Coordinates of C-alpha atoms in Angstrom, one line a residue:
X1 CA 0.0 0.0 0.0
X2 CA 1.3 3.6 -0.4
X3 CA 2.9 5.1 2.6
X4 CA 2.9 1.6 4.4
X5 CA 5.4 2.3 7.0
X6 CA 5.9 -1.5 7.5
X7 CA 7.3 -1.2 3.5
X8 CA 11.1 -2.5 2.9
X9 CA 13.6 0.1 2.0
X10 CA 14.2 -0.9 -1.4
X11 CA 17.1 2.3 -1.4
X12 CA 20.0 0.2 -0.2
X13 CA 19.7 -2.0 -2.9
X14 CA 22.5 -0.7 -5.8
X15 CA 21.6 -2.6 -8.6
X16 CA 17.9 -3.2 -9.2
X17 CA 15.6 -4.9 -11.2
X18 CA 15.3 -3.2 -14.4
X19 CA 11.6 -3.8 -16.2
X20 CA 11.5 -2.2 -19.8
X21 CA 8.2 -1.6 -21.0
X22 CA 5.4 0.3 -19.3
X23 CA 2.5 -1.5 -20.5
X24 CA 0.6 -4.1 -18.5
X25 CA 2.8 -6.6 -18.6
X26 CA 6.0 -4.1 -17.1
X27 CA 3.8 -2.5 -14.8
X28 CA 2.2 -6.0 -13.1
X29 CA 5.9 -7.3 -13.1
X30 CA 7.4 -4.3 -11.1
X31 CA 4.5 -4.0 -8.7
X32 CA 4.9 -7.4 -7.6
X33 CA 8.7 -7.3 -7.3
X34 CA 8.2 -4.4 -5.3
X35 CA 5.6 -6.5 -3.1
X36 CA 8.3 -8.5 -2.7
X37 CA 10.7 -6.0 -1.4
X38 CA 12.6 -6.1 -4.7
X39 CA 13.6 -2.6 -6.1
X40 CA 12.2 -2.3 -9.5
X41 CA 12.3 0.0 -11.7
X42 CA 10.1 0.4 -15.3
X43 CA 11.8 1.7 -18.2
X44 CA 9.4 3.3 -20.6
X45 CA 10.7 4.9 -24.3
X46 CA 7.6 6.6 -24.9
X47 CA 6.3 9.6 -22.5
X48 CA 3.9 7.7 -20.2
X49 CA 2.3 3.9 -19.3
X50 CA 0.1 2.2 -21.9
X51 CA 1.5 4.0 -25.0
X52 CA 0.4 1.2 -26.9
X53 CA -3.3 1.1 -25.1
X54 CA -3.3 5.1 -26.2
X55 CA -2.7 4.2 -29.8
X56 CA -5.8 1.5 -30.5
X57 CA -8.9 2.6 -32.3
X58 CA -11.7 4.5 -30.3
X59 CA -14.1 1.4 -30.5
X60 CA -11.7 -1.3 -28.9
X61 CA -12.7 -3.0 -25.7
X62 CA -11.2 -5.9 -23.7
X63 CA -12.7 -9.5 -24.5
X64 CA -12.0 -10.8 -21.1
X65 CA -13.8 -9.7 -18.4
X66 CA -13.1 -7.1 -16.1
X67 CA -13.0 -9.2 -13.2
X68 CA -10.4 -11.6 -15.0
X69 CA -8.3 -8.0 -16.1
X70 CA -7.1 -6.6 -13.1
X71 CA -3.5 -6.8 -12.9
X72 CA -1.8 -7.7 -9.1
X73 CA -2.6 -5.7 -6.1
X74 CA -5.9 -3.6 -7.4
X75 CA -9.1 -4.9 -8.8
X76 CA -11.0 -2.5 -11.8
X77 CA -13.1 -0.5 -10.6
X78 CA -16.9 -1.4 -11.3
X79 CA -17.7 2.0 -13.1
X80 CA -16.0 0.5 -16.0
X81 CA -18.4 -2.0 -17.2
X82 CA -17.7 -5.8 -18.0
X83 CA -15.6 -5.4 -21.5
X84 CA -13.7 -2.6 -20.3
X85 CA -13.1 0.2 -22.7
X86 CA -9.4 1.3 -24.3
X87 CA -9.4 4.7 -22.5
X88 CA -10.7 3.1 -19.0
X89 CA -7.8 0.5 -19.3
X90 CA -4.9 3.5 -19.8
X91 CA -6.5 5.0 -16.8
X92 CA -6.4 2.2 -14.9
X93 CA -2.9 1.3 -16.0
X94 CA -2.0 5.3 -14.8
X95 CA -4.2 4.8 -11.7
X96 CA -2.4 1.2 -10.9
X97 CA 1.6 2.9 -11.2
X98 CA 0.4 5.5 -8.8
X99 CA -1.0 2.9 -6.4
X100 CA 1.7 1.0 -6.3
X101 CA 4.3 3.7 -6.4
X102 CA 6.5 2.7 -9.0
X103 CA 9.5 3.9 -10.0
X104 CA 8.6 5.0 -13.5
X105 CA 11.7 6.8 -16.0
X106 CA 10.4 7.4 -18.9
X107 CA 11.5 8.8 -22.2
X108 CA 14.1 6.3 -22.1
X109 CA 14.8 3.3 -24.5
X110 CA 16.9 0.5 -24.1
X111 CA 18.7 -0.8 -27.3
X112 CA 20.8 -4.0 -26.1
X113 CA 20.7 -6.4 -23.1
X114 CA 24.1 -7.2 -22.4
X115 CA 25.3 -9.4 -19.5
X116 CA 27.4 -8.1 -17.1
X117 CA 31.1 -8.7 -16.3
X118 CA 31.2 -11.4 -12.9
X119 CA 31.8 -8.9 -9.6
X120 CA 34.3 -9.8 -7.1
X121 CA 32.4 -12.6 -5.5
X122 CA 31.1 -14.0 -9.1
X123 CA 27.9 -12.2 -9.0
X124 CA 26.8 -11.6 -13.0
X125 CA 23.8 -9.9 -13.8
X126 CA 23.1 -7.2 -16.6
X127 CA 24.4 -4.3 -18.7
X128 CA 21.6 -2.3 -20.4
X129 CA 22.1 0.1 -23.4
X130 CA 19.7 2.9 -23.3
X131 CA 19.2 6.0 -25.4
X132 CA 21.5 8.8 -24.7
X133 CA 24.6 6.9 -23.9
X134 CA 23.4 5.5 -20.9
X135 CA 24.2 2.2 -19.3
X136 CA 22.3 0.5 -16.7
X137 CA 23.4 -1.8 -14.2
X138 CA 20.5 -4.5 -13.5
X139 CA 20.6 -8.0 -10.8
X140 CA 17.7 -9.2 -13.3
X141 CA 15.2 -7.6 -16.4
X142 CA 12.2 -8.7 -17.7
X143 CA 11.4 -7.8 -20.8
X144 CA 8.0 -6.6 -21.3
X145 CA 7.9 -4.5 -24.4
X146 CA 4.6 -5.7 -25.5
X147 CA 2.8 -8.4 -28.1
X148 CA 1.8 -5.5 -30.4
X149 CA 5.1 -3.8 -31.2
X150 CA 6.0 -3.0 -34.2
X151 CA 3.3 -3.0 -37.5
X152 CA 3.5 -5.8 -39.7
X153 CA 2.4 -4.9 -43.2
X154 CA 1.8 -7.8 -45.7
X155 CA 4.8 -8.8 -47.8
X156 CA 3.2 -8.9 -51.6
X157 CA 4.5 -8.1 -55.2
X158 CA 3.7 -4.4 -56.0
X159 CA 3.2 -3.4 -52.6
X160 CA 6.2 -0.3 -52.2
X161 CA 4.7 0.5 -56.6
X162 CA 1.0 0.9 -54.4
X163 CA -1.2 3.7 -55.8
X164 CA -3.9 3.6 -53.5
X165 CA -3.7 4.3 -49.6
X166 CA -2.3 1.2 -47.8
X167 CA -1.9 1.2 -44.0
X168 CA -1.4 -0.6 -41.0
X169 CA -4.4 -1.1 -38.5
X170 CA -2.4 0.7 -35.8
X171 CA -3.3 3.6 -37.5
X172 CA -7.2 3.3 -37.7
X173 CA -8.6 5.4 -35.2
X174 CA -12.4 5.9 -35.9
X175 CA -14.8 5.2 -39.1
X176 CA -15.2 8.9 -40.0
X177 CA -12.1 9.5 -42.2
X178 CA -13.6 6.3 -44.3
X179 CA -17.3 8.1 -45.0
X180 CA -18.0 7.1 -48.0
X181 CA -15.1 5.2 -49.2
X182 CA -14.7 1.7 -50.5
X183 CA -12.6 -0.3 -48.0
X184 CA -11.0 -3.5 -48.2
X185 CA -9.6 -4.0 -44.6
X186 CA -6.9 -7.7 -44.6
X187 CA -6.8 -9.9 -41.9
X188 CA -10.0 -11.5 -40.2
X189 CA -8.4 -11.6 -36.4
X190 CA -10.1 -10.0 -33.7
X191 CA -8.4 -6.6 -35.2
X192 CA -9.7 -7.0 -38.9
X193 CA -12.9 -8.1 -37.4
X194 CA -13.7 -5.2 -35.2
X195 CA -12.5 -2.6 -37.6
X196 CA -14.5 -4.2 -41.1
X197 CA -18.0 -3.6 -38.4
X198 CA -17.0 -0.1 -37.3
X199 CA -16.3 0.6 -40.5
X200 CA -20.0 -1.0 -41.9
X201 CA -21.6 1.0 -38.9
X202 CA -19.7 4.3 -39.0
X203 CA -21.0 4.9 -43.1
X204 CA -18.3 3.1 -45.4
X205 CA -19.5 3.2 -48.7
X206 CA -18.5 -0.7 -49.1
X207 CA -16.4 -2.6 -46.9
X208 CA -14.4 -6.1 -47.8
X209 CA -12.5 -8.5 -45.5
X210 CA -9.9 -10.4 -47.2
X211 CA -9.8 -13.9 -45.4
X212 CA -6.8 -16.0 -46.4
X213 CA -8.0 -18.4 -43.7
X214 CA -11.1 -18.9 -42.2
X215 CA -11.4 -18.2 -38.5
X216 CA -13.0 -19.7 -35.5
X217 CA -15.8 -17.2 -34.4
X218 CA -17.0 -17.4 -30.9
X219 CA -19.8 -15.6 -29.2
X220 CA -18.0 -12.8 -26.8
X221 CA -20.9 -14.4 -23.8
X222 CA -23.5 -16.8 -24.2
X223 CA -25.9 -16.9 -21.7
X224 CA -23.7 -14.6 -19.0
X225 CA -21.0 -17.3 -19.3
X226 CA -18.2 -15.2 -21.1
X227 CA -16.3 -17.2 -23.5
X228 CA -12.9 -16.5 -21.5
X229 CA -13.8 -18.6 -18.6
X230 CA -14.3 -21.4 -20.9
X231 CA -10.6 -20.8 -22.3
X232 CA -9.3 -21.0 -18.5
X233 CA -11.7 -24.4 -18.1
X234 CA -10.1 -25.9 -21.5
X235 CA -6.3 -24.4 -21.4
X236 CA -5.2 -27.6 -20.1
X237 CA -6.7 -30.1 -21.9
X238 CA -5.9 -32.0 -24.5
X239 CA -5.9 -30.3 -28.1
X240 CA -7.9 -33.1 -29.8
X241 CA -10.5 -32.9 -27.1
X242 CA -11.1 -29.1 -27.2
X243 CA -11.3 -29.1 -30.8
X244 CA -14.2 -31.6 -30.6
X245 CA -16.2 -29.5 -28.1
X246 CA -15.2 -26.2 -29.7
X247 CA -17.0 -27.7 -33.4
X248 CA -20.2 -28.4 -31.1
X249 CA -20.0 -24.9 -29.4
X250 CA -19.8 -23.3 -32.7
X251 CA -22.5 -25.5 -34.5
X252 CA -24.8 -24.5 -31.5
X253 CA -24.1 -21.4 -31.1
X254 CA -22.6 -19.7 -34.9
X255 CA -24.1 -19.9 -38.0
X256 CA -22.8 -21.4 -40.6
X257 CA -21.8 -18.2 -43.2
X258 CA -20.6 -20.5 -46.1
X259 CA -22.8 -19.0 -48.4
X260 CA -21.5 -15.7 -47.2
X261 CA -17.7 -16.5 -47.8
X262 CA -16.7 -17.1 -44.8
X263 CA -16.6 -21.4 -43.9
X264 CA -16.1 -23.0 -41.0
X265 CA -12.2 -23.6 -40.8
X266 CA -11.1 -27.0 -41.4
X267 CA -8.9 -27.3 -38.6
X268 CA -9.6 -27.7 -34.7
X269 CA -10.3 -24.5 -32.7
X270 CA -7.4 -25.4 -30.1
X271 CA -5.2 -26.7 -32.6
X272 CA -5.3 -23.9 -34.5
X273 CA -4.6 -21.5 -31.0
X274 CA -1.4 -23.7 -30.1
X275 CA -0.6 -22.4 -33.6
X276 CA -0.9 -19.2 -32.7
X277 CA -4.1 -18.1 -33.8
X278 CA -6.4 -17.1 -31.4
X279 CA -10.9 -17.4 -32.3
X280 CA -11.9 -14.3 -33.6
X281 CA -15.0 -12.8 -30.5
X282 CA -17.8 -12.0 -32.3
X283 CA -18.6 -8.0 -31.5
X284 CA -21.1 -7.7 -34.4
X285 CA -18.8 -9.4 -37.8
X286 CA -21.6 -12.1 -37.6
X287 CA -24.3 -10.0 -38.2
X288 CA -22.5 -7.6 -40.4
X289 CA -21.5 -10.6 -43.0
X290 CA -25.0 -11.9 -43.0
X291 CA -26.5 -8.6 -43.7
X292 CA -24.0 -7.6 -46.9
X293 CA -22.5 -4.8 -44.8
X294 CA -19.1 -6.8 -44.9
X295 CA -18.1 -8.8 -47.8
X296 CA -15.6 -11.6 -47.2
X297 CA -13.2 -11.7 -50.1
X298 CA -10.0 -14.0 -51.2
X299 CA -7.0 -13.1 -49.6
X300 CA -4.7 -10.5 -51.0
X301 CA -1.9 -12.1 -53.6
X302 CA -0.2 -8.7 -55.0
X303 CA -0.5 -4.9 -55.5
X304 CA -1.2 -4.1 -59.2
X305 CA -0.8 -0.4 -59.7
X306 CA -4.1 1.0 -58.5
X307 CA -5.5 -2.1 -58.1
X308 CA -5.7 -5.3 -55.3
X309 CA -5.0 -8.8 -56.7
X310 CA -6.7 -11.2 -54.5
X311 CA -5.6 -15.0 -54.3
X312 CA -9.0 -16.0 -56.7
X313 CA -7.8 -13.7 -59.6
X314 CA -10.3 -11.0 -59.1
X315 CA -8.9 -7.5 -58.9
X316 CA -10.6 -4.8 -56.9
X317 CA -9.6 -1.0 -56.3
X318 CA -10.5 0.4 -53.2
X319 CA -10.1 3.7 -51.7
X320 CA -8.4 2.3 -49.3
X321 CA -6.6 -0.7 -47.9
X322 CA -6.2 -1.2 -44.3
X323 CA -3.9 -4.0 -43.3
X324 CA -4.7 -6.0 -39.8
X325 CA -1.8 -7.9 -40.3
X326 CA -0.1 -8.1 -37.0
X327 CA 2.4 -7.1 -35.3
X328 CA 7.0 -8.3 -34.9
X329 CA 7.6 -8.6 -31.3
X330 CA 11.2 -6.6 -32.4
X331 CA 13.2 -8.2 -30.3
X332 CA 16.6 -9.5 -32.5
X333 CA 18.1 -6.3 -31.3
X334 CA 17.5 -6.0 -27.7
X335 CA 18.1 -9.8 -26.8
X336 CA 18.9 -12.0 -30.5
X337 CA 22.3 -11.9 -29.6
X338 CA 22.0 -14.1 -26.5
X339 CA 20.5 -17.0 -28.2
X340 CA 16.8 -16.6 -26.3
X341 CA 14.3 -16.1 -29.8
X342 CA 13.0 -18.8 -31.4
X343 CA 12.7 -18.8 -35.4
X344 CA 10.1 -16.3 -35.5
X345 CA 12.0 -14.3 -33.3
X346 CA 9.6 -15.0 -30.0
X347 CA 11.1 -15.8 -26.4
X348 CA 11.4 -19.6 -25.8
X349 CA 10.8 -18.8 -22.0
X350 CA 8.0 -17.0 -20.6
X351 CA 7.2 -15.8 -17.1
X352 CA 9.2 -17.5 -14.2
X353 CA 11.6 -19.5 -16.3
X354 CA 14.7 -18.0 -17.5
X355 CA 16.5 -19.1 -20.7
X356 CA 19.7 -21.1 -19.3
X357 CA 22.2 -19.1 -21.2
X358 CA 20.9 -16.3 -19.4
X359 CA 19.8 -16.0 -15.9
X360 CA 17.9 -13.4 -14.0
X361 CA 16.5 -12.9 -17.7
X362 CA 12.5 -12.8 -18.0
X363 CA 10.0 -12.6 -20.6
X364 CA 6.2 -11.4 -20.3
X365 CA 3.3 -10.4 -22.3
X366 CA 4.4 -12.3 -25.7
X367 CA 1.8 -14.9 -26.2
X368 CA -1.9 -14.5 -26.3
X369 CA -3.6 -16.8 -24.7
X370 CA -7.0 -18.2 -25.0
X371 CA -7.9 -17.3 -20.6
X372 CA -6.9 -13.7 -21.2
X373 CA -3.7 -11.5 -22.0
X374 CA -3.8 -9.2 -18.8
X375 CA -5.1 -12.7 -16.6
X376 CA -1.7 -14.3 -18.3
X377 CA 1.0 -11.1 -17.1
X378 CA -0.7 -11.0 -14.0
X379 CA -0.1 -14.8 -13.2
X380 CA 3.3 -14.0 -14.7
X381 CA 4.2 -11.5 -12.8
X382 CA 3.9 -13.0 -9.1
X383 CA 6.0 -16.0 -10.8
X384 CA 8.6 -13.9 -12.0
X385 CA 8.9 -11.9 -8.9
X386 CA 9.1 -14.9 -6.4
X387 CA 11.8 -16.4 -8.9
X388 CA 13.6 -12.8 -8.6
X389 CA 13.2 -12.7 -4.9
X390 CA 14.5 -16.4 -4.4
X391 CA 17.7 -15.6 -6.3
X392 CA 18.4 -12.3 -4.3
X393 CA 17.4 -13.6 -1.5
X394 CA 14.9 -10.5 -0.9
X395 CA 11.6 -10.1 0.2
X396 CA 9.5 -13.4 1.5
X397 CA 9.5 -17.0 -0.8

């Protein structure tokens, strides 16, 4: 609590743990090192916490539930609602730093993780490069510089040659810049999804989702029972199982749009999550598809001049093309040195478990998970910080 008096002096402590990224992830992580008596402190390039939060579309709301949100240490308040809004979760992510009291620099990037040179009793730990020449000593980091990073745009012939309006979904704010317009928005994730219905609603002249694969769609709630408590219930189970009850979920509870151009996917609901794809919550693409307001389309195969060259040979020119395509995690230079990405350049540890080449090294916030992102970091964070606390000896086990 603030201005506990029975709080450890976390002062004394000359090299702390540095934690770069001020998003959820970074700031649950620091809280409960601090819980823990462990100095922490959250490194942030941008100008304040949840810069990436600031930067979503107007319309965007959590699909877990609030209750299932809160991060360690203070519950959301019940004034925001069940599927808490974007600008409620960057207040409560500014309300939950000044809570907890964290020590917050910001304006500062680091470029490279380095490990430190053994001190006189063999101690290692961390050298981190920051902007401005700095260099920061660190016992331990954890790297939580977020699942959305840096925009992905798709990688097709004639793209750069482009003479209509191509950008990334990061920079979709609101449907009245699009009055009017013919849109083709690529990518049917949760992204693609939400924006090809605000964009219906909010008076697009014609809107098209390029599918290259059809997605799993799953009711947001059915009944009151929200859709992330059944991810918690199944997480565990075995793949081919929860594929089966996932086909009978959907068959009961999603219509089949077929005729609409949008299948049912071929391949298991959890099968297709372990390979990274997570259902697509349905916030109104159901209804939209069914009543013409979206028009699901072949995926996108090149960039023709003017015109869109989709994977069926058809060619369409839109006003605009807006690509929910993803995000890199943009790691390779902070950490691809030390041997702790996988091929597609994602941490092969997560949470408590440091990569054996590198110790006191921890990852959070890079997968997305069918029970919840922020449910996820929060679990992470208590594990990393007892993992921390163990190794320093700080703080109780």
């Amino acid at each position: 609590m603030p201005g506990d008096p029975t709080a450890p002096d976390m002062t004394t402590q000359p090299r702390p743990v540095y934690v770069i990224g001020a998003g959820p992830g970074g700031l649950a992580a620091a809280a409960a090192l601090r819980a823990r008596g462990v100095r922490a402190v959250v490194v942030e390039k941008s100008d304040g916490v949840g810069a990436s939060w600031r930067r979503h579309y107007d319309r965007l709301r959590l699909h877990t539930t609030r209750r299932l949100s809160a991060l360690p240490g203070l519950p959301m308040p019940r004034r925001f609602g069940r599927w808490v809004s974007r600008d409620d979760v960057v207040r409560y992510l500014e309300k939950y730093a000044e809570f907890h009291e964290l020590e917050l620099v910001t304006g500062v990037e680091v470029t490279r993780i380095e490990p430190a040179a053994p001190g006189p009793e063999g101690e290692g730990g961390w050298v981190l490069h920051a902007s401005g020449g700095r260099e920061l000593a660190a016992a331990a980091v954890v790297v939580a510089t977020g699942f959305n990073h840096t925009p992905a745009l798709p990688d097709r012939p004639g793209r750069d040659a482009y003479e209509g309006r191509l950008l990334h979904a990061r920079e979709y704010r609101n449907p009245q810049p699009y009055a009017g317009q013919d849109v083709l928005v690529v990518g049917v994730g949760n992204t693609g999804a939400e924006i090809a219905v605000d964009l219906a609603e909010g008076g697009a002249a014609r809107v098209r989702l390029a599918v290259r694969t059809a997605p799993h769609i799953m009711r947001r709630s059915t009944a009151g029972w929200p859709a992330q408590r059944s991810g918690i219930l199944v997480r565990r189970l075995p793949a081919r199982l929860v594929d089966r009850l996932g086909a009978l979920v959907a068959k009961a509870s999603v219509p089949d749009l077929s005729a609409y151009g949008l299948p049912r996917p071929t391949t298991g609901l959890y099968s297709r999550v372990k390979q990274g794809a997570i259902p697509v919550q349905d916030v109104g693409l159901i209804d939209a598809v069914r009543g013409g307001k979206v028009e699901p389309v072949a995926a996108v195969e090149a960039f023709d001049g003017a015109e869109v060259v989709l994977a069926d040979g058809s060619r369409i020119a839109p006003d605009t093309v807006i690509a929910a395509t993803g995000y890199r995690r943009a790691l390779e230079g902070l950490v691809g040195h030390l041997g702790v990405l996988d091929e597609h350049g994602r941490p092969r540890t997560q949470g408590a478990r440091s990569p054996a080449q590198a110790p006191g090294l921890y990852f959070t916030g890079f997968s997305n998970p069918i029970s919840g992102m922020f449910r996820e970091m929060a679990m992470d964070a208590e594990k990393i910080a007892k993992a921390v606390s163990r190794r320093s000896g700080a703080g109780a086990s």
